PDB file of C-alpha atoms and ligand atoms in Angstrom:
ATOM      1  CA  MET A  13      -1.950  -3.154  15.856  1.00  0.00           C
ATOM      2  CA  ASN A  14      -2.614  -5.481  12.949  1.00  0.00           C
ATOM      3  CA  ASN A  15      -0.341  -4.886   9.994  1.00  0.00           C
ATOM      4  CA  SER A  16      -1.835  -7.650   7.896  1.00  0.00           C
ATOM      5  CA  ILE A  17      -2.874  -6.297   4.525  1.00  0.00           C
ATOM      6  CA  ALA A  18      -5.467  -8.908   3.712  1.00  0.00           C
ATOM      7  CA  GLY A  19      -8.451  -6.677   4.429  1.00  0.00           C
ATOM      8  CA  ASP A  20      -8.253  -3.781   2.019  1.00  0.00           C
ATOM      9  CA  PHE A  21     -11.465  -2.652   0.396  1.00  0.00           C
ATOM     10  CA  THR A  22     -10.303  -0.143  -2.148  1.00  0.00           C
ATOM     11  CA  CYS A  23      -8.562  -2.600  -4.439  1.00  0.00           C
ATOM     12  CA  GLN A  24     -11.529  -4.886  -4.820  1.00  0.00           C
ATOM     13  CA  PRO A  25     -12.815  -4.903  -8.363  1.00  0.00           C
ATOM     14  CA  PHE A  26     -15.192  -1.922  -8.517  1.00  0.00           C
ATOM     15  CA  ARG A  27     -17.997  -1.359 -10.948  1.00  0.00           C
ATOM     16  CA  ARG A  28     -19.419   2.111 -11.365  1.00  0.00           C
ATOM     17  CA  PRO A  29     -23.034   1.523 -10.243  1.00  0.00           C
ATOM     18  CA  ALA A  30     -24.622   3.270 -13.235  1.00  0.00           C
ATOM     19  CA  GLU A  31     -23.566   4.946 -16.472  1.00  0.00           C
ATOM     20  CA  GLY A  32     -24.062   8.701 -16.469  1.00  0.00           C
ATOM     21  CA  TYR A  33     -22.762  11.902 -14.908  1.00  0.00           C
ATOM     22  CA  ILE A  34     -22.546  13.005 -11.279  1.00  0.00           C
ATOM     23  CA  SER A  35     -25.509  15.376 -10.963  1.00  0.00           C
ATOM     24  CA  SER A  36     -24.969  15.983  -7.245  1.00  0.00           C
ATOM     25  CA  GLY A  37     -21.973  15.226  -5.053  1.00  0.00           C
ATOM     26  CA  TYR A  38     -21.535  14.146  -1.444  1.00  0.00           C
ATOM     27  CA  GLY A  39     -21.674  16.885   1.186  1.00  0.00           C
ATOM     28  CA  PRO A  40     -23.729  19.858   2.403  1.00  0.00           C
ATOM     29  CA  ARG A  41     -26.716  20.602   0.179  1.00  0.00           C
ATOM     30  CA  ASN A  42     -29.670  22.998   0.588  1.00  0.00           C
ATOM     31  CA  GLY A  43     -29.039  23.486   4.299  1.00  0.00           C
ATOM     32  CA  GLY A  44     -28.890  19.731   4.831  1.00  0.00           C
ATOM     33  CA  PHE A  45     -26.401  17.046   3.967  1.00  0.00           C
ATOM     34  CA  HIS A  46     -26.351  14.791   0.924  1.00  0.00           C
ATOM     35  CA  PHE A  47     -25.091  11.431   2.156  1.00  0.00           C
ATOM     36  CA  GLY A  48     -24.356  10.007  -1.269  1.00  0.00           C
ATOM     37  CA  ILE A  49     -23.829  10.909  -4.891  1.00  0.00           C
ATOM     38  CA  ASP A  50     -26.414  11.177  -7.644  1.00  0.00           C
ATOM     39  CA  ILE A  51     -25.730   9.645 -11.039  1.00  0.00           C
ATOM     40  CA  ALA A  52     -28.091  10.865 -13.753  1.00  0.00           C
ATOM     41  CA  ASN A  53     -28.329  10.031 -17.430  1.00  0.00           C
ATOM     42  CA  HIS A  54     -30.317  12.772 -19.181  1.00  0.00           C
ATOM     43  CA  GLY A  55     -33.600  11.658 -17.644  1.00  0.00           C
ATOM     44  CA  THR A  56     -33.441   8.122 -18.978  1.00  0.00           C
ATOM     45  CA  SER A  57     -33.641   4.964 -16.918  1.00  0.00           C
ATOM     46  CA  VAL A  58     -30.410   2.943 -17.044  1.00  0.00           C
ATOM     47  CA  PRO A  59     -29.225  -0.343 -15.509  1.00  0.00           C
ATOM     48  CA  VAL A  60     -27.905  -0.299 -11.947  1.00  0.00           C
ATOM     49  CA  TYR A  61     -24.998  -2.582 -11.076  1.00  0.00           C
ATOM     50  CA  ALA A  62     -23.598  -3.892  -7.807  1.00  0.00           C
ATOM     51  CA  ALA A  63     -20.471  -1.830  -7.129  1.00  0.00           C
ATOM     52  CA  PHE A  64     -18.619  -4.698  -5.409  1.00  0.00           C
ATOM     53  CA  ALA A  65     -19.141  -8.352  -4.690  1.00  0.00           C
ATOM     54  CA  GLY A  66     -21.420  -8.869  -1.709  1.00  0.00           C
ATOM     55  CA  VAL A  67     -24.653 -10.097  -0.219  1.00  0.00           C
ATOM     56  CA  VAL A  68     -27.936  -8.223  -0.680  1.00  0.00           C
ATOM     57  CA  SER A  69     -29.077  -6.987   2.749  1.00  0.00           C
ATOM     58  CA  ARG A  70     -32.256  -5.121   1.742  1.00  0.00           C
ATOM     59  CA  SER A  71     -34.440  -4.919  -1.358  1.00  0.00           C
ATOM     60  CA  GLN A  72     -37.543  -2.950  -0.440  1.00  0.00           C
ATOM     61  CA  SER A  73     -39.316   0.375  -0.316  1.00  0.00           C
ATOM     62  CA  MET A  74     -37.372   2.622   2.100  1.00  0.00           C
ATOM     63  CA  GLY A  75     -39.269   5.873   2.684  1.00  0.00           C
ATOM     64  CA  GLY A  76     -37.561   8.833   1.025  1.00  0.00           C
ATOM     65  CA  TYR A  77     -35.160   6.472  -0.729  1.00  0.00           C
ATOM     66  CA  GLY A  78     -38.090   4.980  -2.655  1.00  0.00           C
ATOM     67  CA  GLU A  79     -37.394   1.530  -4.044  1.00  0.00           C
ATOM     68  CA  ALA A  80     -33.941   0.726  -2.701  1.00  0.00           C
ATOM     69  CA  ILE A  81     -31.326  -2.004  -2.398  1.00  0.00           C
ATOM     70  CA  THR A  82     -28.499  -2.331   0.100  1.00  0.00           C
ATOM     71  CA  ILE A  83     -25.564  -4.725  -0.276  1.00  0.00           C
ATOM     72  CA  LYS A  84     -23.028  -5.767   2.363  1.00  0.00           C
ATOM     73  CA  HIS A  85     -19.431  -6.266   1.292  1.00  0.00           C
ATOM     74  CA  ARG A  86     -16.218  -7.646   2.700  1.00  0.00           C
ATOM     75  CA  GLU A  87     -17.595  -9.573   5.658  1.00  0.00           C
ATOM     76  CA  ASP A  88     -19.916  -6.753   6.686  1.00  0.00           C
ATOM     77  CA  THR A  89     -17.264  -4.033   6.799  1.00  0.00           C
ATOM     78  CA  VAL A  90     -18.904  -1.941   4.067  1.00  0.00           C
ATOM     79  CA  GLU A  91     -22.482  -1.489   2.857  1.00  0.00           C
ATOM     80  CA  THR A  92     -23.632   0.229  -0.326  1.00  0.00           C
ATOM     81  CA  LEU A  93     -27.106   1.650  -0.995  1.00  0.00           C
ATOM     82  CA  TYR A  94     -28.889   2.202  -4.321  1.00  0.00           C
ATOM     83  CA  ALA A  95     -32.015   4.387  -4.172  1.00  0.00           C
ATOM     84  CA  HIS A  96     -34.925   5.817  -6.221  1.00  0.00           C
ATOM     85  CA  LEU A  97     -34.995   2.660  -8.381  1.00  0.00           C
ATOM     86  CA  SER A  98     -37.793   1.930 -10.815  1.00  0.00           C
ATOM     87  CA  ARG A  99     -37.166  -1.824 -10.592  1.00  0.00           C
ATOM     88  CA  ARG A 100     -35.391  -4.115  -8.135  1.00  0.00           C
ATOM     89  CA  LEU A 101     -34.048  -7.409  -9.500  1.00  0.00           C
ATOM     90  CA  VAL A 102     -32.410  -8.978  -6.419  1.00  0.00           C
ATOM     91  CA  SER A 103     -33.638 -10.250  -3.041  1.00  0.00           C
ATOM     92  CA  PRO A 104     -32.123 -10.177   0.457  1.00  0.00           C
ATOM     93  CA  GLY A 105     -29.588 -12.937   0.952  1.00  0.00           C
ATOM     94  CA  GLU A 106     -28.642 -13.092  -2.715  1.00  0.00           C
ATOM     95  CA  VAL A 107     -24.913 -13.120  -3.465  1.00  0.00           C
ATOM     96  CA  VAL A 108     -23.915 -10.628  -6.166  1.00  0.00           C
ATOM     97  CA  SER A 109     -20.719 -10.094  -8.127  1.00  0.00           C
ATOM     98  CA  PRO A 110     -19.251  -6.683  -8.996  1.00  0.00           C
ATOM     99  CA  GLY A 111     -21.089  -5.374 -12.025  1.00  0.00           C
ATOM    100  CA  GLN A 112     -24.086  -7.648 -11.649  1.00  0.00           C
ATOM    101  CA  LEU A 113     -27.353  -6.061 -12.806  1.00  0.00           C
ATOM    102  CA  ILE A 114     -29.494  -5.405  -9.709  1.00  0.00           C
ATOM    103  CA  GLY A 115     -32.147  -2.964 -10.974  1.00  0.00           C
ATOM    104  CA  TYR A 116     -32.916   0.158 -13.007  1.00  0.00           C
ATOM    105  CA  THR A 117     -32.763   3.832 -12.141  1.00  0.00           C
ATOM    106  CA  GLY A 118     -36.032   5.623 -11.460  1.00  0.00           C
ATOM    107  CA  THR A 119     -37.461   8.463  -9.445  1.00  0.00           C
ATOM    108  CA  THR A 120     -39.289   6.712  -6.606  1.00  0.00           C
ATOM    109  CA  GLY A 121     -39.304   8.274  -3.114  1.00  0.00           C
ATOM    110  CA  ASP A 122     -38.112  11.855  -2.554  1.00  0.00           C
ATOM    111  CA  SER A 123     -36.666  12.475  -5.984  1.00  0.00           C
ATOM    112  CA  THR A 124     -37.097  15.144  -8.625  1.00  0.00           C
ATOM    113  CA  GLY A 125     -36.008  13.198 -11.676  1.00  0.00           C
ATOM    114  CA  ILE A 126     -34.681   9.834 -12.825  1.00  0.00           C
ATOM    115  CA  HIS A 127     -31.278   9.158 -11.254  1.00  0.00           C
ATOM    116  CA  LEU A 128     -29.403   6.760  -9.014  1.00  0.00           C
ATOM    117  CA  HIS A 129     -28.699   7.886  -5.469  1.00  0.00           C
ATOM    118  CA  PHE A 130     -25.656   5.878  -4.300  1.00  0.00           C
ATOM    119  CA  GLU A 131     -24.292   5.715  -0.746  1.00  0.00           C
ATOM    120  CA  VAL A 132     -21.323   3.957   0.897  1.00  0.00           C
ATOM    121  CA  HIS A 133     -21.278   3.205   4.632  1.00  0.00           C
ATOM    122  CA  GLU A 134     -18.522   1.760   6.804  1.00  0.00           C
ATOM    123  CA  PRO A 135     -19.362  -0.659   8.291  1.00  0.00           C
ATOM    124  CA  SER A 136     -23.109  -0.462   7.680  1.00  0.00           C
ATOM    125  CA  TRP A 137     -26.070   1.758   6.870  1.00  0.00           C
ATOM    126  CA  ASN A 138     -28.216   3.185   9.665  1.00  0.00           C
ATOM    127  CA  SER A 139     -31.179   5.555   9.586  1.00  0.00           C
ATOM    128  CA  SER A 140     -29.098   8.513  10.825  1.00  0.00           C
ATOM    129  CA  ARG A 141     -26.499   7.663   8.167  1.00  0.00           C
ATOM    130  CA  SER A 142     -23.700   8.356  10.639  1.00  0.00           C
ATOM    131  CA  ASN A 143     -21.374   5.884   8.882  1.00  0.00           C
ATOM    132  CA  ALA A 144     -21.606   7.483   5.437  1.00  0.00           C
ATOM    133  CA  LYS A 145     -18.444   7.906   3.377  1.00  0.00           C
ATOM    134  CA  ASN A 146     -17.961   9.838   0.169  1.00  0.00           C
ATOM    135  CA  PRO A 147     -18.319   7.251  -2.607  1.00  0.00           C
ATOM    136  CA  LEU A 148     -16.396   9.316  -5.154  1.00  0.00           C
ATOM    137  CA  PRO A 149     -12.883   8.149  -4.210  1.00  0.00           C
ATOM    138  CA  LEU A 150     -14.033   4.633  -5.047  1.00  0.00           C
ATOM    139  CA  ILE A 151     -14.963   5.598  -8.585  1.00  0.00           C
ATOM    140  CA  SER A 152     -11.586   5.440 -10.198  1.00  0.00           C
ATOM    141  CA  ASP A 153     -12.210   7.763 -13.127  1.00  0.00           C
ATOM    142  CA  GLU A 154     -13.438  10.568 -10.873  1.00  0.00           C
ATOM    143  CA  THR A 155     -10.380  11.027  -8.720  1.00  0.00           C
ATOM    144  CA  THR A 156      -6.919   9.681  -8.121  1.00  0.00           C
ATOM    145  CA  SER A 157      -7.213   5.926  -7.923  1.00  0.00           C
ATOM    146  CA  PRO A 158      -5.292   4.016  -5.294  1.00  0.00           C
ATOM    147  CA  ILE A 159      -2.258   2.078  -6.408  1.00  0.00           C
ATOM    148  CA  CYS A 160      -3.216  -1.556  -6.394  1.00  0.00           C
ATOM    149  CA  TRP A 161      -0.666  -4.341  -6.422  1.00  0.00           C
ATOM    150  CA  ASP A 162      -2.024  -7.837  -6.908  1.00  0.00           C
ATOM    151  CA  GLY A 163      -5.386  -6.599  -5.684  1.00  0.00           C
ATOM    152  CA  LEU A 164      -4.037  -4.973  -2.517  1.00  0.00           C
ATOM    153  CA  MET A 165      -3.775  -1.253  -1.901  1.00  0.00           C
ATOM    154  CA  MET A 166      -0.307   0.230  -1.442  1.00  0.00           C
ATOM    155  CA  ASN A 167       0.212   2.665   1.431  1.00  0.00           C
ATOM    156  CA  LYS A 168       2.217   5.875   1.479  1.00  0.00           C
ATOM    157  CA  GLY A 169       5.924   5.090   1.798  1.00  0.00           C
ATOM    158  CA  GLN A 170       5.564   1.389   1.061  1.00  0.00           C
ATOM    159  CA  ILE A 171       8.464  -0.216  -0.783  1.00  0.00           C
ATOM    160  CA  GLY A 172       7.365  -3.855  -0.892  1.00  0.00           C
ATOM    161  CA  ARG A 173       5.774  -6.692   1.023  1.00  0.00           C
ATOM    162  CA  ILE A 174       6.775  -9.853   2.828  1.00  0.00           C
ATOM    163  CA  THR A 175       4.931 -13.150   2.905  1.00  0.00           C
ATOM    164  CA  ILE A 176       5.564 -15.334   5.956  1.00  0.00           C
ATOM    165  CA  LEU A 177       6.752 -18.814   4.912  1.00  0.00           C
ATOM    166  CA  LYS A 178       7.525 -20.171   8.413  1.00  0.00           C
ATOM    167  CA  PRO A 179       6.573 -18.702  11.829  1.00  0.00           C
ATOM    168  CA  ILE A 180       8.970 -15.863  12.645  1.00  0.00           C
ATOM    169  CA  ASN A 181       9.339 -13.193  15.348  1.00  0.00           C
ATOM    170  CA  LEU A 182       7.927  -9.725  14.886  1.00  0.00           C
ATOM    171  CA  TRP A 183      10.216  -7.340  16.763  1.00  0.00           C
ATOM    172  CA  ARG A 184       9.608  -3.886  18.142  1.00  0.00           C
ATOM    173  CA  ARG A 185      12.625  -1.601  18.393  1.00  0.00           C
ATOM    174  CA  ASP A 186      12.656   0.559  21.497  1.00  0.00           C
ATOM    175  CA  ALA A 187      14.041   4.097  21.617  1.00  0.00           C
ATOM    176  CA  THR A 188      17.605   2.726  21.681  1.00  0.00           C
ATOM    177  CA  ASN A 189      16.871   0.185  18.905  1.00  0.00           C
ATOM    178  CA  LYS A 190      16.871  -2.700  21.384  1.00  0.00           C
ATOM    179  CA  LEU A 191      14.548  -5.496  20.244  1.00  0.00           C
ATOM    180  CA  GLU A 192      11.435  -6.542  22.124  1.00  0.00           C
ATOM    181  CA  LEU A 193       9.305  -9.448  20.942  1.00  0.00           C
ATOM    182  CA  GLU A 194       5.956  -8.154  19.699  1.00  0.00           C
ATOM    183  CA  ARG A 195       4.413 -11.448  18.563  1.00  0.00           C
ATOM    184  CA  ILE A 196       4.924 -14.407  16.265  1.00  0.00           C
ATOM    185  CA  LEU A 197       3.896 -13.989  12.639  1.00  0.00           C
ATOM    186  CA  ASN A 198       2.309 -17.020  11.037  1.00  0.00           C
ATOM    187  CA  GLN A 199       2.702 -18.765   7.722  1.00  0.00           C
ATOM    188  CA  GLY A 200       0.714 -17.224   4.888  1.00  0.00           C
ATOM    189  CA  GLU A 201       0.378 -13.756   6.428  1.00  0.00           C
ATOM    190  CA  VAL A 202       1.353 -10.810   4.243  1.00  0.00           C
ATOM    191  CA  TYR A 203       2.699  -7.464   5.483  1.00  0.00           C
ATOM    192  CA  ARG A 204       3.566  -4.150   3.914  1.00  0.00           C
ATOM    193  CA  VAL A 205       7.246  -3.184   4.064  1.00  0.00           C
ATOM    194  CA  TYR A 206       8.305   0.461   4.424  1.00  0.00           C
ATOM    195  CA  SER A 207      12.055   0.232   4.960  1.00  0.00           C
ATOM    196  CA  TYR A 208      15.112  -1.994   5.054  1.00  0.00           C
ATOM    197  CA  ASP A 209      18.305  -1.508   7.029  1.00  0.00           C
ATOM    198  CA  GLU A 210      21.326  -3.573   8.057  1.00  0.00           C
ATOM    199  CA  LEU A 211      20.680  -3.700  11.816  1.00  0.00           C
ATOM    200  CA  TYR A 212      20.639  -7.220  13.303  1.00  0.00           C
ATOM    201  CA  GLY A 213      21.825  -8.757  10.051  1.00  0.00           C
ATOM    202  CA  GLY A 214      19.168  -7.007   7.992  1.00  0.00           C
ATOM    203  CA  GLN A 215      15.604  -6.126   8.949  1.00  0.00           C
ATOM    204  CA  TYR A 216      12.488  -5.113   7.078  1.00  0.00           C
ATOM    205  CA  GLY A 217      10.472  -2.291   8.640  1.00  0.00           C
ATOM    206  CA  LEU A 218       6.723  -2.919   8.769  1.00  0.00           C
ATOM    207  CA  GLY A 219       5.827   0.507  10.149  1.00  0.00           C
ATOM    208  CA  GLY A 220       5.292   1.567  13.765  1.00  0.00           C
ATOM    209  CA  ARG A 221       8.847   0.535  14.813  1.00  0.00           C
ATOM    210  CA  LEU A 222       7.991  -3.088  13.963  1.00  0.00           C
ATOM    211  CA  TYR A 223      10.625  -5.199  12.205  1.00  0.00           C
ATOM    212  CA  VAL A 224      11.160  -8.674  10.808  1.00  0.00           C
ATOM    213  CA  THR A 225      14.659 -10.084  10.404  1.00  0.00           C
ATOM    214  CA  LYS A 226      15.694 -11.143   6.929  1.00  0.00           C
ATOM    215  CA  MET A 227      15.903 -14.945   7.204  1.00  0.00           C
ATOM    216  CA  ASP A 228      16.087 -17.120   4.126  1.00  0.00           C
ATOM    217  CA  GLY A 229      13.309 -19.666   3.995  1.00  0.00           C
ATOM    218  CA  TYR A 230      11.203 -17.842   6.598  1.00  0.00           C
ATOM    219  CA  ILE A 231       9.989 -14.871   4.584  1.00  0.00           C
ATOM    220  CA  LYS A 232       9.645 -13.948   0.941  1.00  0.00           C
ATOM    221  CA  TYR A 233      10.248 -10.287   0.073  1.00  0.00           C
ATOM    222  CA  GLU A 234       8.814  -8.782  -3.109  1.00  0.00           C
ATOM    223  CA  THR A 235       8.695  -5.307  -4.645  1.00  0.00           C
ATOM    224  CA  PRO A 236       6.031  -4.082  -7.052  1.00  0.00           C
ATOM    225  CA  GLY A 237       8.312  -2.695  -9.766  1.00  0.00           C
ATOM    226  CA  GLN A 238       9.524   0.831 -10.371  1.00  0.00           C
ATOM    227  CA  LYS A 239       6.423   1.998 -12.233  1.00  0.00           C
ATOM    228  CA  ARG A 240       4.121   1.447  -9.259  1.00  0.00           C
ATOM    229  CA  LEU A 241       6.680   2.869  -6.831  1.00  0.00           C
ATOM    230  CA  ASP A 242       6.955   6.022  -8.963  1.00  0.00           C
ATOM    231  CA  GLU A 243       3.181   6.317  -9.124  1.00  0.00           C
ATOM    232  CA  LEU A 244       2.960   5.902  -5.360  1.00  0.00           C
ATOM    233  CA  LYS A 245       5.397   8.794  -4.898  1.00  0.00           C
ATOM    234  CA  ARG A 246       3.352  10.910  -7.290  1.00  0.00           C
ATOM    235  CA  ILE A 247       0.154  10.285  -5.332  1.00  0.00           C
ATOM    236  CA  TYR A 248       1.820  10.670  -1.935  1.00  0.00           C
ATOM    237  CA  PRO A 249       4.588  13.217  -2.475  1.00  0.00           C
TER     238      PRO A 249
HETATM  239 ZN1   ZN B  25     -29.003  11.800  -3.909  1.00  0.00          ZN
END
């Protein structure tokens, strides 16, 4: 179990991939399944932007998708797809930033009008689209946005975080609260904290019965401020 919080995707800067309205959502549609969302803009062609930073993995004609682009993000843990484009402005291997112009909406491939078809896959796209995820939760103005703290997503029940300053033991408490060494945590690692109690001179709970002892000079504990904690409780009652 890796409690390191360095790998969160949802708090990366996100750019809505096109201006417009959601003309069709993710889910069952016409006896089939719609593996993405459609963003339309009253039949006009509009710019298409990279949703996150990444590396272009495809820029080509892709059957029913028409002219399409795929981009890999976060060390190949997520891939986004932009379909039915009228123009493609990037090539495979190109590094893009969030919000970078990559093309224009169109109606190429199996499409009945000008719109962007946008898909999110974890970790990557395949032709059966078995890794598809609903992109809507990533579009912050469409649903409850995650609580981000210094660019990292906060989890339900989190009260703070610790940064490891010097190597220190990660303990697991057994059923009788006896400590067993889980592993050594290394300098620079960051972990979410869910609790604090006075056992063993004071320990921070990292979830899953894992604890780190409060030791000056070995860890730095920080909290995000009451506003974020209140918001977290509102989202995860
Ligand atoms: Zn679509």
